[in-house]
Amino acid sequence: MKPIRKAVFPVAGLGTRFLPATKAIPKEMLTVVDRPVIQYVVDEAREAGIEHLIFVTGRNKGVIEDYFDIQVELSDTLAERGKTAELALLEELQPTPGTASFTRQQAPLGLGHAVWCARDLVGNEPFALLLPDMIMQAERGCLAEMVKLYESAGGNVISVETCDPNETHKYGIVGKGEDVANGFKVTGMVEKPQPKDAPSNFYISGRYILQPEIFDILSTQEKGAGNEIQLTDGMFKLMQNQDFAAYPFHGRTFDCGSKEGFIEANVAFALWRPDIREKVIGNMERLMKTVEPTGRRVAA
């Protein structure tokens, strides 16, 4: 069983739900408290032991590459001004030389195509895939727990969460088999089934460990929903020959691709910060009392 050393981050999306901000700023660089969204996802990968970060980018995403590079002028200025804490933080977040790679997805052909674009950088070994829109909050990261499951079950591993049984038609749903380690065997996958046809209420939630054979499947994958190459379709085919296991994630997941999810993530991660928690609570309580739904300020 090969270890999980590499992680793929598909960051080529246009972020149209956040226009006009994303006209100039990649959605992955929007900040949750004081860190870009992509930093939270990279932190989760590094906690899980990932050694090589692979970013699948697109046009106008060069700022992501710059963010993970050294800014000599900034470092020199911080050192000169004695800002050792800030300098140490930047050095801690900085990938070591040769451990971050970037490749382009020239056309928006879907998640499956974005993953396929990373094939030469991944090579013939299993890899992790983390959707950067989804940031997760837990004492121990979701991917770290998935690696633990992979070391027991092998094969492919996906993260799942539970939804309202009446809302299975919104998600990719998996069938639950026997328990294994900290997860369970997957008996099948169904894309957006009606509640009466759903094998469970466990839905796929944005973290994957996949075997390299997925690349051969995606190379000939026909376009599916949205006229795009869908990763789920490729996993359906891979499941015919390889086992899948699922890790039920029990923390909080925030869809930062939506406005409400992004705002919720900012509040949740601010409340996790001892240095600003009480002030944030006070400010939120005040705002709830003084701001109408229309946005107009009312007298306290």
Tab-separated table of N, CA and C in Angstrom, residues 63-189:
chain	number	residue	atom	x	y	z
A	63	VAL	N	-2.078	35.052	-8.570
A	63	VAL	CA	-1.899	35.518	-7.198
A	63	VAL	C	-1.832	34.350	-6.217
A	64	ILE	N	-2.452	33.214	-6.555
A	64	ILE	CA	-2.358	32.039	-5.683
A	64	ILE	C	-0.922	31.536	-5.648
A	65	GLU	N	-0.304	31.480	-6.810
A	65	GLU	CA	1.104	31.062	-6.868
A	65	GLU	C	1.987	32.047	-6.118
A	66	ASP	N	1.714	33.340	-6.263
A	66	ASP	CA	2.488	34.354	-5.548
A	66	ASP	C	2.324	34.208	-4.035
A	67	TYR	N	1.108	33.871	-3.607
A	67	TYR	CA	0.847	33.741	-2.173
A	67	TYR	C	1.706	32.647	-1.547
A	68	PHE	N	1.916	31.555	-2.269
A	68	PHE	CA	2.705	30.452	-1.725
A	68	PHE	C	4.199	30.590	-2.035
A	69	ASP	N	4.591	31.747	-2.509
A	69	ASP	CA	6.003	32.019	-2.766
A	69	ASP	C	6.531	32.948	-1.676
A	70	ILE	N	7.846	33.131	-1.627
A	70	ILE	CA	8.471	34.053	-0.679
A	70	ILE	C	8.368	35.475	-1.222
A	71	GLN	N	7.958	36.427	-0.388
A	71	GLN	CA	7.970	37.849	-0.744
A	71	GLN	C	9.146	38.493	-0.005
A	72	VAL	N	10.230	38.624	-0.713
A	72	VAL	CA	11.485	39.057	-0.101
A	72	VAL	C	11.337	40.432	0.555
A	73	GLU	N	10.694	41.376	-0.152
A	73	GLU	CA	10.557	42.730	0.384
A	73	GLU	C	9.771	42.730	1.690
A	74	LEU	N	8.692	41.959	1.727
A	74	LEU	CA	7.872	41.886	2.932
A	74	LEU	C	8.662	41.274	4.084
A	75	SER	N	9.361	40.175	3.825
A	75	SER	CA	10.142	39.525	4.877
A	75	SER	C	11.233	40.441	5.411
A	76	ASP	N	11.897	41.149	4.497
A	76	ASP	CA	12.963	42.070	4.921
A	76	ASP	C	12.395	43.207	5.779
A	77	THR	N	11.237	43.718	5.369
A	77	THR	CA	10.620	44.818	6.119
A	77	THR	C	10.209	44.368	7.513
A	78	LEU	N	9.616	43.197	7.609
A	78	LEU	CA	9.215	42.676	8.917
A	78	LEU	C	10.429	42.473	9.814
A	79	ALA	N	11.500	41.950	9.250
A	79	ALA	CA	12.722	41.730	10.036
A	79	ALA	C	13.304	43.052	10.520
A	80	GLU	N	13.340	44.046	9.632
A	80	GLU	CA	13.897	45.344	10.001
A	80	GLU	C	13.091	46.018	11.112
A	81	ARG	N	11.784	45.791	11.113
A	81	ARG	CA	10.917	46.433	12.106
A	81	ARG	C	10.737	45.588	13.364
A	82	GLY	N	11.421	44.464	13.425
A	82	GLY	CA	11.362	43.628	14.616
A	82	GLY	C	10.049	42.891	14.801
A	83	LYS	N	9.304	42.709	13.736
A	83	LYS	CA	8.018	41.996	13.824
A	83	LYS	C	8.272	40.497	13.683
A	84	THR	N	8.862	39.935	14.734
A	84	THR	CA	9.295	38.537	14.677
A	84	THR	C	8.123	37.560	14.647
A	85	ALA	N	7.021	37.887	15.330
A	85	ALA	CA	5.867	36.981	15.351
A	85	ALA	C	5.257	36.855	13.961
A	86	GLU	N	5.088	37.986	13.280
A	86	GLU	CA	4.517	37.965	11.935
A	86	GLU	C	5.442	37.234	10.961
A	87	LEU	N	6.744	37.467	11.103
A	87	LEU	CA	7.712	36.811	10.229
A	87	LEU	C	7.714	35.306	10.459
A	88	ALA	N	7.639	34.898	11.719
A	88	ALA	CA	7.614	33.464	12.030
A	88	ALA	C	6.354	32.806	11.465
A	89	LEU	N	5.224	33.515	11.505
A	89	LEU	CA	3.989	32.969	10.956
A	89	LEU	C	4.110	32.733	9.455
A	90	LEU	N	4.652	33.710	8.742
A	90	LEU	CA	4.813	33.554	7.298
A	90	LEU	C	5.751	32.397	6.965
A	91	GLU	N	6.822	32.266	7.735
A	91	GLU	CA	7.763	31.175	7.487
A	91	GLU	C	7.127	29.816	7.768
A	92	GLU	N	6.252	29.758	8.774
A	92	GLU	CA	5.573	28.508	9.109
A	92	GLU	C	4.635	28.072	7.987
A	93	LEU	N	3.977	29.036	7.350
A	93	LEU	CA	3.009	28.723	6.293
A	93	LEU	C	3.673	28.490	4.941
A	94	GLN	N	4.918	28.875	4.797
A	94	GLN	CA	5.608	28.802	3.516
A	94	GLN	C	5.955	27.359	3.144
A	95	PRO	N	5.477	26.851	1.984
A	95	PRO	CA	5.912	25.520	1.543
A	95	PRO	C	7.419	25.509	1.304
A	96	THR	N	8.049	24.411	1.623
A	96	THR	CA	9.482	24.299	1.380
A	96	THR	C	9.738	24.174	-0.118
A	97	PRO	N	10.945	24.529	-0.594
A	97	PRO	CA	11.227	24.509	-2.032
A	97	PRO	C	10.931	23.152	-2.662
A	98	GLY	N	10.230	23.188	-3.798
A	98	GLY	CA	9.940	21.973	-4.546
A	98	GLY	C	8.722	21.200	-4.094
A	99	THR	N	7.991	21.719	-3.091
A	99	THR	CA	6.837	20.962	-2.586
A	99	THR	C	5.503	21.546	-3.023
A	100	ALA	N	5.523	22.567	-3.872
A	100	ALA	CA	4.286	23.133	-4.422
A	100	ALA	C	4.435	23.222	-5.932
A	101	SER	N	3.459	22.657	-6.653
A	101	SER	CA	3.488	22.678	-8.112
A	101	SER	C	2.182	23.256	-8.633
A	102	PHE	N	2.273	23.873	-9.832
A	102	PHE	CA	1.114	24.527	-10.419
A	102	PHE	C	0.984	24.112	-11.882
A	103	THR	N	-0.241	23.750	-12.279
A	103	THR	CA	-0.510	23.431	-13.672
A	103	THR	C	-1.804	24.105	-14.075
A	104	ARG	N	-2.010	24.275	-15.370
A	104	ARG	CA	-3.163	25.018	-15.863
A	104	ARG	C	-4.265	24.099	-16.393
A	105	GLN	N	-5.493	24.460	-16.084
A	105	GLN	CA	-6.666	23.912	-16.764
A	105	GLN	C	-7.104	24.985	-17.752
A	106	GLN	N	-6.819	24.778	-19.025
A	106	GLN	CA	-7.012	25.849	-19.998
A	106	GLN	C	-8.479	26.163	-20.290
A	107	ALA	N	-9.365	25.197	-20.049
A	107	ALA	CA	-10.789	25.406	-20.327
A	107	ALA	C	-11.607	24.875	-19.157
A	108	PRO	N	-12.726	25.521	-18.825
A	108	PRO	CA	-13.551	25.085	-17.684
A	108	PRO	C	-14.410	23.885	-18.046
A	109	LEU	N	-13.798	22.710	-18.037
A	109	LEU	CA	-14.491	21.494	-18.476
A	109	LEU	C	-14.903	20.597	-17.322
A	110	GLY	N	-14.928	21.115	-16.095
A	110	GLY	CA	-15.441	20.337	-14.979
A	110	GLY	C	-14.370	19.825	-14.040
A	111	LEU	N	-14.833	19.325	-12.890
A	111	LEU	CA	-13.921	18.830	-11.861
A	111	LEU	C	-13.120	17.633	-12.347
A	112	GLY	N	-13.772	16.728	-13.061
A	112	GLY	CA	-13.055	15.562	-13.563
A	112	GLY	C	-11.904	15.948	-14.473
A	113	HIS	N	-12.122	16.943	-15.314
A	113	HIS	CA	-11.063	17.414	-16.207
A	113	HIS	C	-9.952	18.081	-15.422
A	114	ALA	N	-10.307	18.855	-14.378
A	114	ALA	CA	-9.288	19.503	-13.554
A	114	ALA	C	-8.387	18.461	-12.888
A	115	VAL	N	-8.984	17.403	-12.371
A	115	VAL	CA	-8.196	16.336	-11.752
A	115	VAL	C	-7.279	15.688	-12.791
A	116	TRP	N	-7.800	15.440	-13.969
A	116	TRP	CA	-7.016	14.815	-15.038
A	116	TRP	C	-5.814	15.677	-15.413
A	117	CYS	N	-5.952	16.999	-15.319
A	117	CYS	CA	-4.849	17.905	-15.652
A	117	CYS	C	-3.650	17.718	-14.722
A	118	ALA	N	-3.866	17.112	-13.564
A	118	ALA	CA	-2.780	16.918	-12.592
A	118	ALA	C	-2.087	15.565	-12.752
A	119	ARG	N	-2.436	14.803	-13.771
A	119	ARG	CA	-1.996	13.410	-13.886
A	119	ARG	C	-0.477	13.256	-13.893
A	120	ASP	N	0.232	14.114	-14.636
A	120	ASP	CA	1.684	13.961	-14.732
A	120	ASP	C	2.385	14.369	-13.442
A	121	LEU	N	1.810	15.302	-12.705
A	121	LEU	CA	2.406	15.703	-11.436
A	121	LEU	C	2.144	14.675	-10.343
A	122	VAL	N	1.006	14.001	-10.415
A	122	VAL	CA	0.698	12.966	-9.421
A	122	VAL	C	1.479	11.693	-9.715
A	123	GLY	N	1.495	11.280	-10.984
A	123	GLY	CA	2.179	10.051	-11.340
A	123	GLY	C	1.374	8.818	-10.955
A	124	ASN	N	2.056	7.710	-10.839
A	124	ASN	CA	1.395	6.430	-10.591
A	124	ASN	C	1.341	6.131	-9.092
A	125	GLU	N	0.609	6.965	-8.356
A	125	GLU	CA	0.454	6.739	-6.928
A	125	GLU	C	-0.877	7.328	-6.470
A	126	PRO	N	-1.411	6.820	-5.370
A	126	PRO	CA	-2.668	7.377	-4.856
A	126	PRO	C	-2.452	8.817	-4.394
A	127	PHE	N	-3.525	9.587	-4.387
A	127	PHE	CA	-3.412	11.003	-4.044
A	127	PHE	C	-4.686	11.470	-3.354
A	128	ALA	N	-4.548	12.579	-2.659
A	128	ALA	CA	-5.707	13.214	-2.040
A	128	ALA	C	-6.219	14.313	-2.957
A	129	LEU	N	-7.508	14.548	-2.896
A	129	LEU	CA	-8.146	15.628	-3.640
A	129	LEU	C	-9.001	16.414	-2.657
A	130	LEU	N	-8.753	17.717	-2.561
A	130	LEU	CA	-9.491	18.569	-1.637
A	130	LEU	C	-10.140	19.704	-2.412
A	131	LEU	N	-11.455	19.823	-2.320
A	131	LEU	CA	-12.158	20.911	-2.984
A	131	LEU	C	-11.973	22.174	-2.160
A	132	PRO	N	-11.373	23.219	-2.722
A	132	PRO	CA	-11.018	24.398	-1.931
A	132	PRO	C	-12.209	25.241	-1.489
A	133	ASP	N	-13.370	25.056	-2.116
A	133	ASP	CA	-14.556	25.792	-1.669
A	133	ASP	C	-15.018	25.332	-0.290
A	134	MET	N	-14.737	24.079	0.036
A	134	MET	CA	-15.227	23.484	1.273
A	134	MET	C	-14.132	23.541	2.335
A	135	ILE	N	-14.347	24.327	3.380
A	135	ILE	CA	-13.405	24.311	4.488
A	135	ILE	C	-14.079	23.681	5.698
A	136	MET	N	-13.306	22.897	6.423
A	136	MET	CA	-13.858	22.066	7.481
A	136	MET	C	-13.257	22.447	8.823
A	137	GLN	N	-14.078	22.394	9.848
A	137	GLN	CA	-13.667	22.791	11.191
A	137	GLN	C	-13.854	21.617	12.135
A	138	ALA	N	-12.760	21.147	12.711
A	138	ALA	CA	-12.796	20.028	13.651
A	138	ALA	C	-11.483	20.011	14.418
A	139	GLU	N	-11.487	19.346	15.563
A	139	GLU	CA	-10.258	19.244	16.355
A	139	GLU	C	-9.172	18.522	15.581
A	140	ARG	N	-9.551	17.506	14.818
A	140	ARG	CA	-8.613	16.784	13.951
A	140	ARG	C	-9.161	16.838	12.538
A	141	GLY	N	-8.303	17.184	11.581
A	141	GLY	CA	-8.739	17.420	10.220
A	141	GLY	C	-9.381	16.208	9.571
A	142	CYS	N	-10.300	16.494	8.651
A	142	CYS	CA	-11.004	15.429	7.933
A	142	CYS	C	-10.040	14.543	7.153
A	143	LEU	N	-9.090	15.143	6.429
A	143	LEU	CA	-8.188	14.332	5.612
A	143	LEU	C	-7.298	13.449	6.467
A	144	ALA	N	-6.868	13.925	7.626
A	144	ALA	CA	-6.045	13.097	8.516
A	144	ALA	C	-6.805	11.832	8.922
A	145	GLU	N	-8.088	11.974	9.201
A	145	GLU	CA	-8.907	10.814	9.554
A	145	GLU	C	-9.118	9.906	8.348
A	146	MET	N	-9.207	10.484	7.155
A	146	MET	CA	-9.351	9.680	5.950
A	146	MET	C	-8.092	8.861	5.671
A	147	VAL	N	-6.926	9.458	5.924
A	147	VAL	CA	-5.672	8.712	5.749
A	147	VAL	C	-5.626	7.532	6.717
A	148	LYS	N	-6.101	7.757	7.933
A	148	LYS	CA	-6.171	6.676	8.915
A	148	LYS	C	-7.043	5.543	8.401
A	149	LEU	N	-8.179	5.873	7.806
A	149	LEU	CA	-9.068	4.859	7.238
A	149	LEU	C	-8.407	4.171	6.055
A	150	TYR	N	-7.732	4.942	5.199
A	150	TYR	CA	-7.046	4.378	4.040
A	150	TYR	C	-5.994	3.356	4.466
A	151	GLU	N	-5.290	3.644	5.548
A	151	GLU	CA	-4.244	2.727	6.010
A	151	GLU	C	-4.825	1.397	6.487
A	152	SER	N	-6.105	1.370	6.821
A	152	SER	CA	-6.760	0.124	7.224
A	152	SER	C	-7.492	-0.546	6.076
A	153	ALA	N	-8.165	0.257	5.240
A	153	ALA	CA	-9.036	-0.308	4.205
A	153	ALA	C	-8.404	-0.333	2.829
A	154	GLY	N	-7.411	0.557	2.578
A	154	GLY	CA	-6.831	0.626	1.242
A	154	GLY	C	-7.831	1.170	0.236
A	155	GLY	N	-7.551	0.960	-1.036
A	155	GLY	CA	-8.482	1.364	-2.078
A	155	GLY	C	-8.659	2.864	-2.157
A	156	ASN	N	-9.915	3.272	-2.293
A	156	ASN	CA	-10.280	4.681	-2.406
A	156	ASN	C	-11.114	5.078	-1.198
A	157	VAL	N	-10.974	6.321	-0.778
A	157	VAL	CA	-11.700	6.804	0.408
A	157	VAL	C	-12.351	8.134	0.072
A	158	ILE	N	-13.588	8.320	0.505
A	158	ILE	CA	-14.275	9.594	0.324
A	158	ILE	C	-14.825	10.046	1.667
A	159	SER	N	-14.928	11.355	1.845
A	159	SER	CA	-15.566	11.878	3.054
A	159	SER	C	-17.065	11.998	2.798
A	160	VAL	N	-17.848	11.724	3.821
A	160	VAL	CA	-19.300	11.831	3.705
A	160	VAL	C	-19.855	12.535	4.943
A	161	GLU	N	-21.018	13.113	4.766
A	161	GLU	CA	-21.777	13.682	5.872
A	161	GLU	C	-23.231	13.292	5.681
A	162	THR	N	-24.038	13.506	6.705
A	162	THR	CA	-25.451	13.147	6.602
A	162	THR	C	-26.286	14.371	6.244
A	163	CYS	N	-27.278	14.156	5.419
A	163	CYS	CA	-28.224	15.206	5.069
A	163	CYS	C	-29.615	14.789	5.531
A	164	ASP	N	-30.530	15.708	5.473
A	164	ASP	CA	-31.934	15.397	5.734
A	164	ASP	C	-32.370	14.322	4.737
A	165	PRO	N	-32.961	13.211	5.190
A	165	PRO	CA	-33.367	12.144	4.264
A	165	PRO	C	-34.268	12.619	3.135
A	166	ASN	N	-34.949	13.740	3.339
A	166	ASN	CA	-35.832	14.268	2.295
A	166	ASN	C	-35.091	15.130	1.268
A	167	GLU	N	-33.773	15.311	1.461
A	167	GLU	CA	-33.008	16.161	0.554
A	167	GLU	C	-31.915	15.400	-0.188
A	168	THR	N	-32.046	14.091	-0.280
A	168	THR	CA	-31.030	13.298	-0.978
A	168	THR	C	-30.938	13.648	-2.464
A	169	HIS	N	-32.004	14.224	-3.027
A	169	HIS	CA	-32.005	14.581	-4.448
A	169	HIS	C	-31.058	15.732	-4.769
A	170	LYS	N	-30.434	16.317	-3.748
A	170	LYS	CA	-29.498	17.424	-3.954
A	170	LYS	C	-28.040	16.971	-4.011
A	171	TYR	N	-27.772	15.692	-3.687
A	171	TYR	CA	-26.394	15.261	-3.458
A	171	TYR	C	-26.067	13.937	-4.167
A	172	GLY	N	-24.764	13.648	-4.203
A	172	GLY	CA	-24.316	12.311	-4.544
A	172	GLY	C	-24.349	11.460	-3.289
A	173	ILE	N	-25.133	10.390	-3.295
A	173	ILE	CA	-25.387	9.578	-2.107
A	173	ILE	C	-24.669	8.239	-2.227
A	174	VAL	N	-24.139	7.744	-1.102
A	174	VAL	CA	-23.466	6.442	-1.102
A	174	VAL	C	-24.266	5.438	-0.288
A	175	GLY	N	-24.088	4.166	-0.635
A	175	GLY	CA	-24.678	3.086	0.145
A	175	GLY	C	-23.732	2.669	1.258
A	176	LYS	N	-24.255	2.404	2.441
A	176	LYS	CA	-23.430	2.064	3.599
A	176	LYS	C	-23.317	0.561	3.755
A	177	GLY	N	-22.064	0.087	3.783
A	177	GLY	CA	-21.793	-1.322	4.018
A	177	GLY	C	-21.254	-1.554	5.413
A	178	GLU	N	-20.445	-2.580	5.556
A	178	GLU	CA	-19.928	-2.936	6.877
A	178	GLU	C	-18.935	-1.898	7.376
A	179	ASP	N	-18.858	-1.774	8.700
A	179	ASP	CA	-17.925	-0.845	9.319
A	179	ASP	C	-16.491	-1.338	9.146
A	180	VAL	N	-15.568	-0.399	8.978
A	180	VAL	CA	-14.153	-0.714	8.912
A	180	VAL	C	-13.396	0.459	9.507
A	181	ALA	N	-12.523	0.170	10.490
A	181	ALA	CA	-11.740	1.217	11.170
A	181	ALA	C	-12.671	2.346	11.603
A	182	ASN	N	-12.380	3.571	11.184
A	182	ASN	CA	-13.185	4.718	11.575
A	182	ASN	C	-14.192	5.126	10.501
A	183	GLY	N	-14.556	4.169	9.635
A	183	GLY	CA	-15.515	4.457	8.575
A	183	GLY	C	-16.307	3.220	8.194
A	184	PHE	N	-16.708	3.162	6.933
A	184	PHE	CA	-17.466	2.000	6.474
A	184	PHE	C	-17.217	1.763	4.988
A	185	LYS	N	-17.490	0.548	4.545
A	185	LYS	CA	-17.373	0.207	3.134
A	185	LYS	C	-18.526	0.844	2.357
A	186	VAL	N	-18.230	1.293	1.160
A	186	VAL	CA	-19.249	1.871	0.290
A	186	VAL	C	-19.771	0.780	-0.638
A	187	THR	N	-21.080	0.617	-0.664
A	187	THR	CA	-21.683	-0.435	-1.493
A	187	THR	C	-22.198	0.085	-2.829
A	188	GLY	N	-22.268	1.384	-2.976
A	188	GLY	CA	-22.728	1.958	-4.234
A	188	GLY	C	-22.789	3.465	-4.153
A	189	MET	N	-22.917	4.098	-5.308
A	189	MET	CA	-23.057	5.548	-5.394
A	189	MET	C	-24.218	5.870	-6.316
